[in-house]
mmCIF file of C-alpha atoms and ligand atoms in Angstrom:
data_model
loop_
_atom_site.group_PDB
_atom_site.id
_atom_site.type_symbol
_atom_site.label_atom_id
_atom_site.label_comp_id
_atom_site.label_asym_id
_atom_site.label_seq_id
_atom_site.Cartn_x
_atom_site.Cartn_y
_atom_site.Cartn_z
ATOM 1 C CA MET A 1 25.041 32.988 -26.767
ATOM 2 C CA GLN A 2 24.604 29.557 -28.795
ATOM 3 C CA ASN A 3 25.702 26.159 -26.907
ATOM 4 C CA GLU A 4 28.676 24.871 -28.445
ATOM 5 C CA THR A 5 28.227 21.111 -29.622
ATOM 6 C CA VAL A 6 30.202 18.323 -28.833
ATOM 7 C CA LEU A 7 30.460 14.990 -31.092
ATOM 8 C CA VAL A 8 30.432 12.038 -28.554
ATOM 9 C CA VAL A 9 31.774 9.084 -30.464
ATOM 10 C CA GLU A 10 31.732 5.903 -28.103
ATOM 11 C CA ASP A 11 30.388 2.376 -28.766
ATOM 12 C CA GLU A 12 29.256 2.003 -25.265
ATOM 13 C CA PRO A 13 25.959 3.096 -24.703
ATOM 14 C CA ALA A 14 26.373 3.460 -20.912
ATOM 15 C CA ILE A 15 29.508 5.501 -21.183
ATOM 16 C CA ARG A 16 28.016 7.375 -23.918
ATOM 17 C CA GLU A 17 24.809 8.335 -22.125
ATOM 18 C CA MET A 18 27.037 9.362 -19.220
ATOM 19 C CA ILE A 19 29.046 11.696 -21.087
ATOM 20 C CA VAL A 20 26.151 13.198 -23.274
ATOM 21 C CA THR A 21 24.163 13.835 -19.719
ATOM 22 C CA THR A 22 27.475 15.576 -18.094
ATOM 23 C CA LEU A 23 27.747 17.722 -20.743
ATOM 24 C CA GLU A 24 24.177 18.687 -21.482
ATOM 25 C CA MET A 25 24.021 19.232 -17.613
ATOM 26 C CA ALA A 26 27.464 21.784 -18.508
ATOM 27 C CA GLY A 27 25.860 23.254 -21.271
ATOM 28 C CA PHE A 28 26.723 22.116 -24.278
ATOM 29 C CA ASP A 29 24.619 20.636 -27.164
ATOM 30 C CA CYS A 30 25.884 16.967 -27.967
ATOM 31 C CA LEU A 31 25.520 14.693 -30.841
ATOM 32 C CA GLN A 32 26.135 10.999 -30.613
ATOM 33 C CA ALA A 33 28.080 8.364 -32.896
ATOM 34 C CA GLU A 34 28.857 4.406 -32.312
ATOM 35 C CA ASP A 35 31.166 4.217 -34.799
ATOM 36 C CA VAL A 36 33.507 5.727 -37.660
ATOM 37 C CA SER A 37 31.256 6.019 -40.092
ATOM 38 C CA GLU A 38 28.246 7.521 -38.409
ATOM 39 C CA ALA A 39 30.835 9.980 -36.761
ATOM 40 C CA HIS A 40 32.029 11.011 -40.275
ATOM 41 C CA ASN A 41 28.412 12.029 -41.321
ATOM 42 C CA ARG A 42 27.767 13.858 -38.049
ATOM 43 C CA VAL A 43 30.962 15.552 -38.895
ATOM 44 C CA VAL A 44 30.245 16.364 -41.996
ATOM 45 C CA ASP A 45 26.370 17.144 -41.483
ATOM 46 C CA ALA A 46 27.025 19.312 -38.287
ATOM 47 C CA ARG A 47 30.272 20.607 -37.921
ATOM 48 C CA PRO A 48 30.526 20.172 -34.120
ATOM 49 C CA ALA A 49 32.731 22.475 -32.263
ATOM 50 C CA ILE A 50 34.625 19.692 -30.516
ATOM 51 C CA ILE A 51 34.764 15.780 -30.998
ATOM 52 C CA LEU A 52 35.152 13.292 -28.192
ATOM 53 C CA LEU A 53 36.593 10.490 -29.916
ATOM 54 C CA ASP A 54 36.844 6.967 -28.284
ATOM 55 C CA TRP A 55 39.990 4.727 -29.147
ATOM 56 C CA MET A 56 38.550 1.477 -29.713
ATOM 57 C CA LEU A 57 35.314 1.350 -31.707
ATOM 58 C CA PRO A 58 33.595 -1.707 -34.036
ATOM 59 C CA GLY A 59 33.558 -1.889 -37.652
ATOM 60 C CA GLY A 60 37.275 -1.703 -38.451
ATOM 61 C CA GLN A 61 38.599 1.693 -38.126
ATOM 62 C CA SER A 62 39.633 2.880 -34.589
ATOM 63 C CA GLY A 63 39.392 6.265 -33.436
ATOM 64 C CA ILE A 64 43.081 7.009 -34.377
ATOM 65 C CA ASP A 65 42.108 6.351 -38.151
ATOM 66 C CA PHE A 66 39.440 8.709 -38.205
ATOM 67 C CA CYS A 67 41.399 11.287 -36.309
ATOM 68 C CA ARG A 68 44.203 10.997 -38.352
ATOM 69 C CA ARG A 69 41.862 11.036 -41.445
ATOM 70 C CA LEU A 70 40.123 14.458 -40.096
ATOM 71 C CA LYS A 71 43.343 15.942 -39.020
ATOM 72 C CA LYS A 72 44.197 15.543 -43.222
ATOM 73 C CA ASP A 73 40.892 16.690 -44.192
ATOM 74 C CA GLU A 74 41.389 20.684 -44.902
ATOM 75 C CA LEU A 75 37.715 21.318 -44.378
ATOM 76 C CA LEU A 76 37.524 19.546 -40.978
ATOM 77 C CA SER A 77 41.104 19.744 -39.678
ATOM 78 C CA GLU A 78 40.718 22.533 -37.260
ATOM 79 C CA ILE A 79 38.057 20.988 -35.423
ATOM 80 C CA PRO A 80 39.439 19.790 -31.873
ATOM 81 C CA ILE A 81 39.645 16.522 -30.727
ATOM 82 C CA ILE A 82 39.847 14.779 -27.520
ATOM 83 C CA MET A 83 40.980 11.164 -27.728
ATOM 84 C CA LEU A 84 39.364 8.867 -25.078
ATOM 85 C CA THR A 85 41.375 5.528 -24.407
ATOM 86 C CA ALA A 86 40.900 2.590 -21.458
ATOM 87 C CA LYS A 87 43.322 2.337 -18.627
ATOM 88 C CA GLY A 88 46.608 0.293 -19.747
ATOM 89 C CA GLU A 89 46.504 2.157 -23.294
ATOM 90 C CA GLU A 90 48.508 5.096 -22.206
ATOM 91 C CA ASP A 91 51.304 4.194 -24.509
ATOM 92 C CA ASN A 92 48.755 5.420 -27.288
ATOM 93 C CA LYS A 93 49.409 8.748 -26.009
ATOM 94 C CA VAL A 94 51.864 9.942 -27.759
ATOM 95 C CA GLN A 95 50.528 8.397 -31.067
ATOM 96 C CA GLY A 96 47.074 9.831 -30.665
ATOM 97 C CA LEU A 97 49.001 13.372 -30.088
ATOM 98 C CA ASP A 98 50.882 12.722 -33.119
ATOM 99 C CA ALA A 99 48.014 11.962 -34.926
ATOM 100 C CA GLY A 100 46.961 15.484 -34.398
ATOM 101 C CA ALA A 101 44.503 14.773 -31.609
ATOM 102 C CA ASP A 102 44.268 18.052 -29.128
ATOM 103 C CA ASP A 103 44.196 15.998 -25.832
ATOM 104 C CA TYR A 104 43.982 13.079 -24.413
ATOM 105 C CA ILE A 105 41.742 11.199 -21.324
ATOM 106 C CA THR A 106 41.908 7.942 -19.649
ATOM 107 C CA LYS A 107 39.023 5.983 -18.840
ATOM 108 C CA PRO A 108 37.584 6.334 -16.197
ATOM 109 C CA PHE A 109 37.466 9.979 -15.758
ATOM 110 C CA SER A 110 35.458 12.162 -13.665
ATOM 111 C CA THR A 111 32.921 14.209 -15.130
ATOM 112 C CA ARG A 112 34.236 17.748 -13.785
ATOM 113 C CA GLU A 113 37.185 16.616 -15.374
ATOM 114 C CA LEU A 114 36.135 15.557 -18.903
ATOM 115 C CA VAL A 115 34.338 19.186 -18.704
ATOM 116 C CA SER A 116 37.291 20.875 -17.898
ATOM 117 C CA ARG A 117 39.705 19.715 -20.376
ATOM 118 C CA ILE A 118 36.979 20.208 -22.973
ATOM 119 C CA LYS A 119 36.639 23.623 -22.050
ATOM 120 C CA ALA A 120 40.483 24.094 -22.226
ATOM 121 C CA VAL A 121 40.856 22.732 -25.591
ATOM 122 C CA LEU A 122 38.102 24.965 -27.143
ATOM 123 C CA ARG A 123 39.853 28.090 -25.249
ATOM 124 C CA ARG A 124 43.395 26.838 -26.769
ATOM 125 C CA SER A 125 41.731 25.936 -30.324
ATOM 126 C CA SER A 126 40.168 29.777 -30.546
ATOM 127 C CA ALA A 127 43.313 31.270 -29.562
ATOM 128 C CA LEU A 128 45.222 29.280 -32.054
ATOM 129 C CA SER A 129 43.028 29.809 -34.910
ATOM 130 C CA GLY A 130 43.299 33.702 -35.024
ATOM 131 C CA ASP A 131 42.151 34.585 -38.561
ATOM 132 C CA LYS A 132 45.016 36.896 -39.680
ATOM 133 C CA PRO A 133 47.851 35.275 -41.654
ATOM 134 C CA ILE A 134 51.166 35.646 -39.729
ATOM 135 C CA GLU A 135 54.127 36.466 -42.031
ATOM 136 C CA ALA A 136 58.161 36.265 -40.517
ATOM 137 C CA GLY A 137 60.848 36.399 -42.634
ATOM 138 C CA GLY A 138 59.816 34.398 -45.873
ATOM 139 C CA LEU A 139 57.404 32.394 -43.849
ATOM 140 C CA SER A 140 53.791 32.844 -43.917
ATOM 141 C CA LEU A 141 50.968 30.884 -42.057
ATOM 142 C CA ASP A 142 47.491 31.583 -42.526
ATOM 143 C CA PRO A 143 45.342 30.235 -39.677
ATOM 144 C CA MET A 144 42.386 30.035 -41.719
ATOM 145 C CA SER A 145 43.418 27.592 -44.192
ATOM 146 C CA GLN A 146 46.038 25.986 -42.229
ATOM 147 C CA ARG A 147 48.553 26.279 -44.990
ATOM 148 C CA VAL A 148 52.282 27.452 -44.071
ATOM 149 C CA THR A 149 53.990 28.949 -47.440
ATOM 150 C CA ALA A 150 58.135 29.578 -47.730
ATOM 151 C CA ASP A 151 58.791 32.202 -50.320
ATOM 152 C CA GLY A 152 55.376 31.419 -51.621
ATOM 153 C CA ASN A 153 56.051 27.700 -51.819
ATOM 154 C CA SER A 154 53.586 25.398 -50.045
ATOM 155 C CA VAL A 155 54.800 23.680 -46.830
ATOM 156 C CA ASP A 156 53.815 20.204 -46.429
ATOM 157 C CA ILE A 157 53.562 20.224 -42.557
ATOM 158 C CA GLY A 158 52.230 17.672 -40.038
ATOM 159 C CA PRO A 159 49.348 18.610 -37.547
ATOM 160 C CA THR A 160 51.589 19.015 -34.552
ATOM 161 C CA GLU A 161 54.579 20.850 -36.550
ATOM 162 C CA TYR A 162 51.753 23.375 -37.659
ATOM 163 C CA ARG A 163 50.657 23.944 -33.789
ATOM 164 C CA LEU A 164 54.173 24.492 -32.932
ATOM 165 C CA LEU A 165 54.806 27.063 -35.483
ATOM 166 C CA ALA A 166 51.451 28.700 -35.186
ATOM 167 C CA PHE A 167 52.602 29.192 -31.469
ATOM 168 C CA PHE A 168 56.112 29.992 -32.511
ATOM 169 C CA MET A 169 55.325 32.296 -34.861
ATOM 170 C CA SER A 170 52.356 34.242 -33.085
ATOM 171 C CA HIS A 171 55.027 34.574 -29.933
ATOM 172 C CA PRO A 172 58.378 35.455 -32.087
ATOM 173 C CA GLU A 173 61.497 36.633 -30.260
ATOM 174 C CA ARG A 174 60.849 35.031 -27.034
ATOM 175 C CA ALA A 175 62.350 31.860 -25.374
ATOM 176 C CA TYR A 176 60.019 29.220 -23.973
ATOM 177 C CA THR A 177 61.055 26.054 -21.861
ATOM 178 C CA ARG A 178 59.837 22.804 -22.992
ATOM 179 C CA THR A 179 57.053 22.603 -20.231
ATOM 180 C CA GLN A 180 56.086 25.994 -21.283
ATOM 181 C CA LEU A 181 55.992 24.970 -25.020
ATOM 182 C CA LEU A 182 54.139 21.686 -24.288
ATOM 183 C CA ASP A 183 51.599 23.382 -22.121
ATOM 184 C CA GLN A 184 50.702 26.028 -25.263
ATOM 185 C CA VAL A 185 51.018 23.537 -28.021
ATOM 186 C CA TRP A 186 48.818 20.396 -26.076
ATOM 187 C CA GLY A 187 47.352 22.022 -22.952
ATOM 188 C CA GLY A 188 48.718 21.719 -19.511
ATOM 189 C CA ASN A 189 46.719 18.752 -18.405
ATOM 190 C CA VAL A 190 48.018 16.121 -21.167
ATOM 191 C CA TYR A 191 51.056 14.162 -20.021
ATOM 192 C CA VAL A 192 53.751 13.978 -22.387
ATOM 193 C CA GLU A 193 57.384 13.834 -21.538
ATOM 194 C CA ASP A 194 59.561 17.033 -22.360
ATOM 195 C CA ARG A 195 61.694 14.990 -25.095
ATOM 196 C CA THR A 196 58.650 14.783 -26.922
ATOM 197 C CA ILE A 197 58.965 18.318 -27.725
ATOM 198 C CA ASP A 198 62.447 17.883 -28.837
ATOM 199 C CA VAL A 199 61.302 15.226 -31.641
ATOM 200 C CA HIS A 200 58.501 18.069 -32.520
ATOM 201 C CA ILE A 201 61.577 20.533 -32.863
ATOM 202 C CA ARG A 202 63.591 18.346 -35.162
ATOM 203 C CA ARG A 203 60.588 17.441 -37.273
ATOM 204 C CA LEU A 204 59.720 21.535 -37.621
ATOM 205 C CA ARG A 205 63.363 21.775 -38.366
ATOM 206 C CA LYS A 206 63.121 19.453 -41.080
ATOM 207 C CA VAL A 207 60.397 20.417 -42.839
ATOM 208 C CA LEU A 208 61.750 24.135 -42.928
ATOM 209 C CA ASP A 209 65.346 23.140 -43.808
ATOM 210 C CA PRO A 210 64.622 22.744 -47.719
ATOM 211 C CA TYR A 211 63.337 26.472 -47.555
ATOM 212 C CA GLY A 212 66.436 27.423 -45.746
ATOM 213 C CA TYR A 213 64.419 28.552 -42.596
ATOM 214 C CA ALA A 214 65.147 25.741 -40.006
ATOM 215 C CA GLY A 215 67.448 28.190 -38.368
ATOM 216 C CA PHE A 216 64.028 30.397 -37.422
ATOM 217 C CA ILE A 217 63.418 27.376 -34.677
ATOM 218 C CA GLN A 218 66.589 28.451 -32.015
ATOM 219 C CA THR A 219 67.699 26.228 -29.381
ATOM 220 C CA VAL A 220 68.092 28.734 -26.260
ATOM 221 C CA ARG A 221 70.887 26.809 -24.172
ATOM 222 C CA GLY A 222 69.571 25.932 -20.591
ATOM 223 C CA THR A 223 65.954 27.182 -21.498
ATOM 224 C CA GLY A 224 64.542 25.730 -24.346
ATOM 225 C CA TYR A 225 63.579 27.326 -27.758
ATOM 226 C CA ARG A 226 62.618 30.465 -29.279
ATOM 227 C CA PHE A 227 61.376 31.662 -32.818
ATOM 228 C CA SER A 228 63.430 34.051 -34.462
ATOM 229 C CA THR A 229 63.896 35.326 -37.936
ATOM 230 C CA GLN A 230 67.478 36.972 -36.532
ATOM 231 C CA THR A 231 70.382 35.037 -36.901
ATOM 232 C CA GLN A 232 71.380 32.887 -34.017
ATOM 233 C CA GLY A 233 74.334 34.671 -31.545
HETATM 234 CA CA1 CA B 1 35.045 1.133 -27.244
#
């Protein structure tokens, strides 16, 4: 099997080299970039399997800017991104995940943690990106193009709400706790407060509401949420 390629975007050479050495020992191929413009060229040229992206980068564009830009790009949005940040910037966590990052690691991290996070994100992203469109009621979700349509109308949906909906539509008629949803959609290693899921549920309902499908996202009292095309009893 061919090694998976990781793009390491980090401006501090010592950290970058430490990461690259670790990942190569773990069987990954690595590409490197010091800033956003270099990173963009690498992504377009080589389409890495995953991007490790430092938050603070030189040259006017931060990692988070780049993350947002990639997640808006139809051709590149499915490449998973793990944000790296220095200690003390943990407030940025939710902001990073909101921008579509798949996971989040605070420096300093152990090399073992880094490798296990990368593997977990790669596993999850391949599980969520099946290639067959999923239909439910009048909703359709196409994992290949990452498009959602409601009765044939294109639905404008953010990256986190897309992942949440993709999970729901591939696991219909089952109740999930907030913790389970966080694990499934963000991965168990990420520290996100339970109420964060409520925010994304609200946003998802708002996105579906104009088409009359907000009711598919149902609150299950005492448990959490469920996706169902049946009227809530
Ligand atoms: Ca940096």
